[in-house]
PDB file of C-alpha atoms in Angstrom:
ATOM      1  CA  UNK A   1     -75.070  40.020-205.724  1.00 54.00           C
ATOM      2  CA  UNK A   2     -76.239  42.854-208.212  1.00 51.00           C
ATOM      3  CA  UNK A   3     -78.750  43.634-205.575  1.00 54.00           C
ATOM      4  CA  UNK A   4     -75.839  44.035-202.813  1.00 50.00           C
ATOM      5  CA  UNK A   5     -73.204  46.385-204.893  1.00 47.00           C
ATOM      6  CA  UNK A   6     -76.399  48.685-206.334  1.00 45.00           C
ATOM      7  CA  UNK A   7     -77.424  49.411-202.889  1.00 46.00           C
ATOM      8  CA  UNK A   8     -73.604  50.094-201.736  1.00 42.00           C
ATOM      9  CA  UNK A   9     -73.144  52.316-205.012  1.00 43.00           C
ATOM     10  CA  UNK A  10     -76.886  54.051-204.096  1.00 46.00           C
ATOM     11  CA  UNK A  11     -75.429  54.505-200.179  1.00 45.00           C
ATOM     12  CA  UNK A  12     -72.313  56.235-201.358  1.00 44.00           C
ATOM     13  CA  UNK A  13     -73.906  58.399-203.858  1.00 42.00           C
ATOM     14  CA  UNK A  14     -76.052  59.958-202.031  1.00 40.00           C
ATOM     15  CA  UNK A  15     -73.465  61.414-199.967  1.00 45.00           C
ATOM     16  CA  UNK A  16     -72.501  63.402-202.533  1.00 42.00           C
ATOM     17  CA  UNK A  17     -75.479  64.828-203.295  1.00 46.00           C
ATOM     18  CA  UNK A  18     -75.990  67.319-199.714  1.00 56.00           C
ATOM     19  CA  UNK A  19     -77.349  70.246-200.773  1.00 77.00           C
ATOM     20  CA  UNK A  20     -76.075  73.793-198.698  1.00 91.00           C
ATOM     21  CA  UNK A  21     -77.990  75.417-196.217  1.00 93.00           C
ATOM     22  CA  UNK A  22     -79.745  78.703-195.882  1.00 95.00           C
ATOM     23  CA  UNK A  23     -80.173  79.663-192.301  1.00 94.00           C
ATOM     24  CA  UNK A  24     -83.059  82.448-190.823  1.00 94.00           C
ATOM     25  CA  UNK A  25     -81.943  85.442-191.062  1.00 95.00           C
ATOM     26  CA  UNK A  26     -80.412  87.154-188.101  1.00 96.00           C
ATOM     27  CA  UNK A  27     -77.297  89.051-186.810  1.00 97.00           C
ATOM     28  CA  UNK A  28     -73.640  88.293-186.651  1.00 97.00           C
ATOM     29  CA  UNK A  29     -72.857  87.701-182.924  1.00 96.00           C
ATOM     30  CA  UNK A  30     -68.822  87.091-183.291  1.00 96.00           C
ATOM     31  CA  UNK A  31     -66.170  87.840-186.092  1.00 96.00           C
ATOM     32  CA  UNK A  32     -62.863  85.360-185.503  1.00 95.00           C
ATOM     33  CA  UNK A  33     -60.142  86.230-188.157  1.00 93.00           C
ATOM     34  CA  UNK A  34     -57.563  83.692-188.041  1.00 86.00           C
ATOM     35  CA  UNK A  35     -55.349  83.964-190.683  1.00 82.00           C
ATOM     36  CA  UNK A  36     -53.439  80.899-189.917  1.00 85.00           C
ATOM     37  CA  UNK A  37     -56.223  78.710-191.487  1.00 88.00           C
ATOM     38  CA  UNK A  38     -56.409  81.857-194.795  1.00 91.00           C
ATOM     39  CA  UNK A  39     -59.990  82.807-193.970  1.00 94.00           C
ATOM     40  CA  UNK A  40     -62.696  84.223-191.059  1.00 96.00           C
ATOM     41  CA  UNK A  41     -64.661  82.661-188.439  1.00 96.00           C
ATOM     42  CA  UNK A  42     -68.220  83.657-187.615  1.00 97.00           C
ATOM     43  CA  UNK A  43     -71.051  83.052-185.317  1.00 96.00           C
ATOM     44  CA  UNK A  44     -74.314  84.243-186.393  1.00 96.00           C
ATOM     45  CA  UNK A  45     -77.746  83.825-184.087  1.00 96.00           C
ATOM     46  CA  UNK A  46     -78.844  81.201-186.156  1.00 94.00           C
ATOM     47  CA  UNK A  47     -76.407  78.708-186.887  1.00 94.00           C
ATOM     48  CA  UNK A  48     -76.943  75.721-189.266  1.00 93.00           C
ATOM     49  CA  UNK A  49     -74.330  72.799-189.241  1.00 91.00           C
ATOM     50  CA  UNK A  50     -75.300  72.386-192.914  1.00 91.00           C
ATOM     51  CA  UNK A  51     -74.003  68.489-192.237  1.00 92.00           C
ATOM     52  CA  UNK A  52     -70.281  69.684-190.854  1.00 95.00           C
ATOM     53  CA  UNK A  53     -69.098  67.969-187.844  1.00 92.00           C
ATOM     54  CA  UNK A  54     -68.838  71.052-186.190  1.00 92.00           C
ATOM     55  CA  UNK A  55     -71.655  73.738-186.159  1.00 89.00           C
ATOM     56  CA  UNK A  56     -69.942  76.097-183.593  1.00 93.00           C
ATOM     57  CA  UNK A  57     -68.583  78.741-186.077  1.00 96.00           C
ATOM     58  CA  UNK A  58     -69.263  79.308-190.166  1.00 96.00           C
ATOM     59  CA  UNK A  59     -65.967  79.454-192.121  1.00 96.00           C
ATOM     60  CA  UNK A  60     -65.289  82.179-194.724  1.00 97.00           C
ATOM     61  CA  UNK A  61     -62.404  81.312-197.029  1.00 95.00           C
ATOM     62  CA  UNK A  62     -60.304  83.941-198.668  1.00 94.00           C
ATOM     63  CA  UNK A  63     -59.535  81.589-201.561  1.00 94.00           C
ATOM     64  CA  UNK A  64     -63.931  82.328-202.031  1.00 95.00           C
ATOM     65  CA  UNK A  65     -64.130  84.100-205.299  1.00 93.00           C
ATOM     66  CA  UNK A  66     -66.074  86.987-203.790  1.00 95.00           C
ATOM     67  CA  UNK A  67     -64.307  86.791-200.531  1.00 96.00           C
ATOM     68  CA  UNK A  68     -63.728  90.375-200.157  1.00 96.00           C
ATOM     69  CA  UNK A  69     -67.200  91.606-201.019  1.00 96.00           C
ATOM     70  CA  UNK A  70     -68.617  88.875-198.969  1.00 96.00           C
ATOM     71  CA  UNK A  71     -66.653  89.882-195.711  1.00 96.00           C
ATOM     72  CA  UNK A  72     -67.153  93.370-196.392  1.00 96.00           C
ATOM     73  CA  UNK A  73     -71.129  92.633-196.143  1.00 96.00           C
ATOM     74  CA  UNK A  74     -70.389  90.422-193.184  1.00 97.00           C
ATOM     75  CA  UNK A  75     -68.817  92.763-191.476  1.00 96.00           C
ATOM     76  CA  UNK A  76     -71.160  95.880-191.755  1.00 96.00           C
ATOM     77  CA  UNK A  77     -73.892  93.377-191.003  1.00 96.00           C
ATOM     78  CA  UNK A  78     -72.000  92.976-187.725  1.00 97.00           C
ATOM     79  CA  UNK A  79     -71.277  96.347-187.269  1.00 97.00           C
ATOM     80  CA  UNK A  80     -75.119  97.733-187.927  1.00 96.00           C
ATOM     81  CA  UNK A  81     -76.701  95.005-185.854  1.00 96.00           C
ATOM     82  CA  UNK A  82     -78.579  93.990-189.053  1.00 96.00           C
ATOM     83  CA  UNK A  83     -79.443  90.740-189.669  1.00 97.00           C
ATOM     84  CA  UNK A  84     -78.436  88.737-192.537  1.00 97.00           C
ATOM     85  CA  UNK A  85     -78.770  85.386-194.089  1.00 97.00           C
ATOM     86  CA  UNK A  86     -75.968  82.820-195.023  1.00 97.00           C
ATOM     87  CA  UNK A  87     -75.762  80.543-197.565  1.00 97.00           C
ATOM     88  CA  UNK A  88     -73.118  77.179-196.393  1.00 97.00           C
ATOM     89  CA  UNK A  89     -72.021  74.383-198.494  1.00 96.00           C
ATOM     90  CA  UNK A  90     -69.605  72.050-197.307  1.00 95.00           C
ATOM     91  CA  UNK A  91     -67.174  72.090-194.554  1.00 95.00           C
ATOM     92  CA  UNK A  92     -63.471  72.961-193.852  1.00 93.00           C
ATOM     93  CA  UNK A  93     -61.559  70.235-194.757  1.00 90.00           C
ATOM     94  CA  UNK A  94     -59.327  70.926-191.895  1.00 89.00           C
ATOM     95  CA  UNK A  95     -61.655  71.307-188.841  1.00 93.00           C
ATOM     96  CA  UNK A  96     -64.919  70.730-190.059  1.00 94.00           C
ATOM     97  CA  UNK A  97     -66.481  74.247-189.861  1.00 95.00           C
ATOM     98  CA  UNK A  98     -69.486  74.758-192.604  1.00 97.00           C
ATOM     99  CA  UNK A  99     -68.306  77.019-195.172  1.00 97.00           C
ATOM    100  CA  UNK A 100     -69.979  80.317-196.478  1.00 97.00           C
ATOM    101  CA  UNK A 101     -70.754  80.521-200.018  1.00 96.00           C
ATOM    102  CA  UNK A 102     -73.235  83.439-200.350  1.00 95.00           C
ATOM    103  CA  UNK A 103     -74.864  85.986-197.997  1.00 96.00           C
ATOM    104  CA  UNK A 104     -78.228  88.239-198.138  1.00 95.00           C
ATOM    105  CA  UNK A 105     -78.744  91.122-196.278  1.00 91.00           C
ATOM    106  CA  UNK A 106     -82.229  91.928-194.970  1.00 82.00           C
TER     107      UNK A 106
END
């Protein structure tokens, strides 16, 4: 029986522990505001799912602590044609999008 509730403890902890995800570094191919859901949508070349159910579009949220700094870089990324990594960890509650935490430009 210990057996049994160690291995469902193990199972359910290990969810917890996904790590984010650093994609390659490329360039922004789509900028969605949609200020409806308080944040911005983005496609970039190289999309990771980083474990979301949906992998379609990265989520920027303007509650982020550096959301304006982090937007501003997305956007001249986008604007330049430069590429540009991104940094997700964990998805929209909402619709499942992976969300952006950080972002390096190239």
């Amino acid at each position: 029986m210990k057996r049994i509730i160690a291995t469902v403890l193990m199972a359910f902890s290990s969810f917890g522990s996904m790590a984010g995800e650093w994609n390659q570094a490329g360039k922004i191919t789509k900028v969605y505001p949609k200020p409806t859901r308080n944040g911005i949508y983005f496609t970039h070349e190289n999309m990771v799912s980083g474990g979301c159910t949906r992998g379609t579009n990265l989520f920027l949220s303007a509650d982020e602590n550096l959301f304006k700094e982090t937007y501003s870089l997305l956007l001249s990324a986008y604007a330049t044609g430069k590429p540009i990594k991104i940094y997700v960890d964990g998805c929209q509650a909402t619709h499942g999008y992976p969300l952006i935490k950080e972002v390096l430009a190239q």
